[in-house]
JSON list of C-alpha atoms in Angstrom, two decimals:
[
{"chain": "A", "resi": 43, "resn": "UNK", "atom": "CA", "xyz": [-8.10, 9.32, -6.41]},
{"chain": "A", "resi": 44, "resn": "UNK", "atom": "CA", "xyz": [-5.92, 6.53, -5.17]},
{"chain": "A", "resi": 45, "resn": "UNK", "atom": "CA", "xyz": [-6.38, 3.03, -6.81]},
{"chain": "A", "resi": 46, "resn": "UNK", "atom": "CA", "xyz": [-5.14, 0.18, -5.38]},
{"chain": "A", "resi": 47, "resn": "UNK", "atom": "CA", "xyz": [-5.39, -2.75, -7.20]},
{"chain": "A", "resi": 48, "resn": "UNK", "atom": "CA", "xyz": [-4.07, -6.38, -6.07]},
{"chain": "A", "resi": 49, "resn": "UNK", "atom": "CA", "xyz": [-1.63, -5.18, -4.39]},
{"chain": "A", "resi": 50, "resn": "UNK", "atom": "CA", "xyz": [1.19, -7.50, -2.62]},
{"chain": "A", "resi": 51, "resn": "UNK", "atom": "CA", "xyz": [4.01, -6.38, -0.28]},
{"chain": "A", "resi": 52, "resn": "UNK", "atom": "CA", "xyz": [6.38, -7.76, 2.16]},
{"chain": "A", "resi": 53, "resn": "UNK", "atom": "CA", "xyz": [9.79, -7.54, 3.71]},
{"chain": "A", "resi": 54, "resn": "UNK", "atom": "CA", "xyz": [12.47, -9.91, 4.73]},
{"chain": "A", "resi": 55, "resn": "UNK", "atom": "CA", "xyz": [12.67, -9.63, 8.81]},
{"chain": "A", "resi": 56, "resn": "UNK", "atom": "CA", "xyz": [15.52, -11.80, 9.61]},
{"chain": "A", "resi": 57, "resn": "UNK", "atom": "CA", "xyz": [15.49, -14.87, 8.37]},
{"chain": "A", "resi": 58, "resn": "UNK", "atom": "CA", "xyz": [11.67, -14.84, 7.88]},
{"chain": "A", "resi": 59, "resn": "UNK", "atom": "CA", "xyz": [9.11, -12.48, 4.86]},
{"chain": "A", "resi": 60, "resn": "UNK", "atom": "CA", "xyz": [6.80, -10.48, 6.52]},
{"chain": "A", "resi": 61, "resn": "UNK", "atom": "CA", "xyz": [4.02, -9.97, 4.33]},
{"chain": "A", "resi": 62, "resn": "UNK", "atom": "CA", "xyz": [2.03, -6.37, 5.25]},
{"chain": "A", "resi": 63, "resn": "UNK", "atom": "CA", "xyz": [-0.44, -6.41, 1.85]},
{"chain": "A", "resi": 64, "resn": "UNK", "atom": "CA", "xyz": [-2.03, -9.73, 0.33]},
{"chain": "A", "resi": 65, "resn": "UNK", "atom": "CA", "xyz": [-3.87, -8.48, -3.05]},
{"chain": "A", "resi": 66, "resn": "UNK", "atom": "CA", "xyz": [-5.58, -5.54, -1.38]},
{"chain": "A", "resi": 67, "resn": "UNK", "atom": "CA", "xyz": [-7.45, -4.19, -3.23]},
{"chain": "A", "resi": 68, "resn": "UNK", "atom": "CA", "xyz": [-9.23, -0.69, -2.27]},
{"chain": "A", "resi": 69, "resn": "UNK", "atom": "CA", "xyz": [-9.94, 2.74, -3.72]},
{"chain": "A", "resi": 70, "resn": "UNK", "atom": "CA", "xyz": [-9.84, 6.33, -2.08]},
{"chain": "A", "resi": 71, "resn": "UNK", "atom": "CA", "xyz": [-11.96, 9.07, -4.01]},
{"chain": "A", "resi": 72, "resn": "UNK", "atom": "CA", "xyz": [-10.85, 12.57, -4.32]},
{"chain": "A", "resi": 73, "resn": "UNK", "atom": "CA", "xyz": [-12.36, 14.56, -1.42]},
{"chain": "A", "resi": 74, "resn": "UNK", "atom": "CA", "xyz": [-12.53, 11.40, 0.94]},
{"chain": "A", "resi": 75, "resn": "UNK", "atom": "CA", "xyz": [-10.08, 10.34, 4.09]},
{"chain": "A", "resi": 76, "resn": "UNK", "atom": "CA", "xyz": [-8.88, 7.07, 5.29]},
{"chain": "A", "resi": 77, "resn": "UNK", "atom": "CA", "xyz": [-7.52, 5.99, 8.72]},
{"chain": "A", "resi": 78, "resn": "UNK", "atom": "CA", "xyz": [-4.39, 3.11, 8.87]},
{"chain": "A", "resi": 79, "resn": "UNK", "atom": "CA", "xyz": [-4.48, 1.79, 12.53]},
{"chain": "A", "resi": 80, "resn": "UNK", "atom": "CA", "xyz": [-2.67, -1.39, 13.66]},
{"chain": "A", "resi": 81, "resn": "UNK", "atom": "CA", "xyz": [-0.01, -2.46, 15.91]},
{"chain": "A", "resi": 82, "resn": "UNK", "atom": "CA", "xyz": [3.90, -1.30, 15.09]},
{"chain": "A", "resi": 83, "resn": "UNK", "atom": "CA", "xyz": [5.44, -3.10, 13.11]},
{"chain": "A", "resi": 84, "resn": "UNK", "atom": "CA", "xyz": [2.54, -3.73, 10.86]},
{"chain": "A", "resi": 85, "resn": "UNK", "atom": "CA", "xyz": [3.63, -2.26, 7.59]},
{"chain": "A", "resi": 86, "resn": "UNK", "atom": "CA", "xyz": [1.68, 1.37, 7.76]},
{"chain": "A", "resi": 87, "resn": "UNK", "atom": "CA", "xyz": [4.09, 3.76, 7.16]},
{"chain": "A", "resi": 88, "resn": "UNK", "atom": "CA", "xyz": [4.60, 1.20, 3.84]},
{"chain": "A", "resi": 89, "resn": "UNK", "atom": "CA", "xyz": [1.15, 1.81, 2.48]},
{"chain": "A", "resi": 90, "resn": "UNK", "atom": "CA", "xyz": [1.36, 5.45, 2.85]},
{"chain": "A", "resi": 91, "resn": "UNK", "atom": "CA", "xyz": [5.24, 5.40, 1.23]},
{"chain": "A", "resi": 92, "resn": "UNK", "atom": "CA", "xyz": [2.97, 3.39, -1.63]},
{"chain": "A", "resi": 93, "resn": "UNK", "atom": "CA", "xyz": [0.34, 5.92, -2.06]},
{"chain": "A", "resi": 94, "resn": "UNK", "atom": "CA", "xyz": [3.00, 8.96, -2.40]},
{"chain": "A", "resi": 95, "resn": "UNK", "atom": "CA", "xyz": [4.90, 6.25, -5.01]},
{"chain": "A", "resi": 96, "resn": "UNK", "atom": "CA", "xyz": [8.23, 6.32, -2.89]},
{"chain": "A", "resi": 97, "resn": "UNK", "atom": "CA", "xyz": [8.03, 2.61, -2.81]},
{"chain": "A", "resi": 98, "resn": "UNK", "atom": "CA", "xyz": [6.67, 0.22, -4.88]},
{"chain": "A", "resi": 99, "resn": "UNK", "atom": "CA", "xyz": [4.75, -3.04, -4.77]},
{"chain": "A", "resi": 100, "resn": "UNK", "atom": "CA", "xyz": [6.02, -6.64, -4.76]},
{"chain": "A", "resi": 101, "resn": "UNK", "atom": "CA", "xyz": [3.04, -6.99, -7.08]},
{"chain": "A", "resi": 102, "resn": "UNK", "atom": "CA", "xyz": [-0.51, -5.51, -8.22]},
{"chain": "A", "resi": 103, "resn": "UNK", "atom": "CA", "xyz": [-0.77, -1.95, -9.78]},
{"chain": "A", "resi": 104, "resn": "UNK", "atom": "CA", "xyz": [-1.51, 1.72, -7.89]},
{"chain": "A", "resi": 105, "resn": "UNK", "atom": "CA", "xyz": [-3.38, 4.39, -10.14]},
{"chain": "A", "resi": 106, "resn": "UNK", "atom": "CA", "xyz": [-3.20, 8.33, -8.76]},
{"chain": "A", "resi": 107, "resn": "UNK", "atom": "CA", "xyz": [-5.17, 10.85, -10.59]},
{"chain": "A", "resi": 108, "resn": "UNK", "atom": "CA", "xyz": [-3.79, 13.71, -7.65]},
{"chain": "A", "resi": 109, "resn": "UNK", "atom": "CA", "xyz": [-1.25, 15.07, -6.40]},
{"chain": "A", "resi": 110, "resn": "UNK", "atom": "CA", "xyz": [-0.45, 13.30, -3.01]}
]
């Protein structure tokens, strides 16, 4: 299971922060799939980097109880 709980995250691009996650909140059962489509650009290869824990959130907390 994947738990995310109010989680925030965003990136300076240029001189302006691009904000990808506003306290999302969402949970992914063991078993279960979910699709990430939007536009490039958009902050999905983020999310997954967040879910594996190579990255970490600006804020909020993400619970794994599998191996990713």
């Amino acid at each position: 299971m994947i738990n995310f709980r109010n989680v925030s995250k965003s990136f300076w691009a240029g001189m302006q922060r691009k904000v990808i996650l506003d306290q999302a909140s969402f949970k992914i059962e063991l078993g279960r799939s979910m699709g990430i489509l939007a536009p490039n650009g958009t902050g999905k290869t983020a999310i997954i980097n967040m879910m594996a824990g190579l990255e970490q959130p600006d804020e909020g907390d993400i619970f794994r109880s599998s191996r990713i």
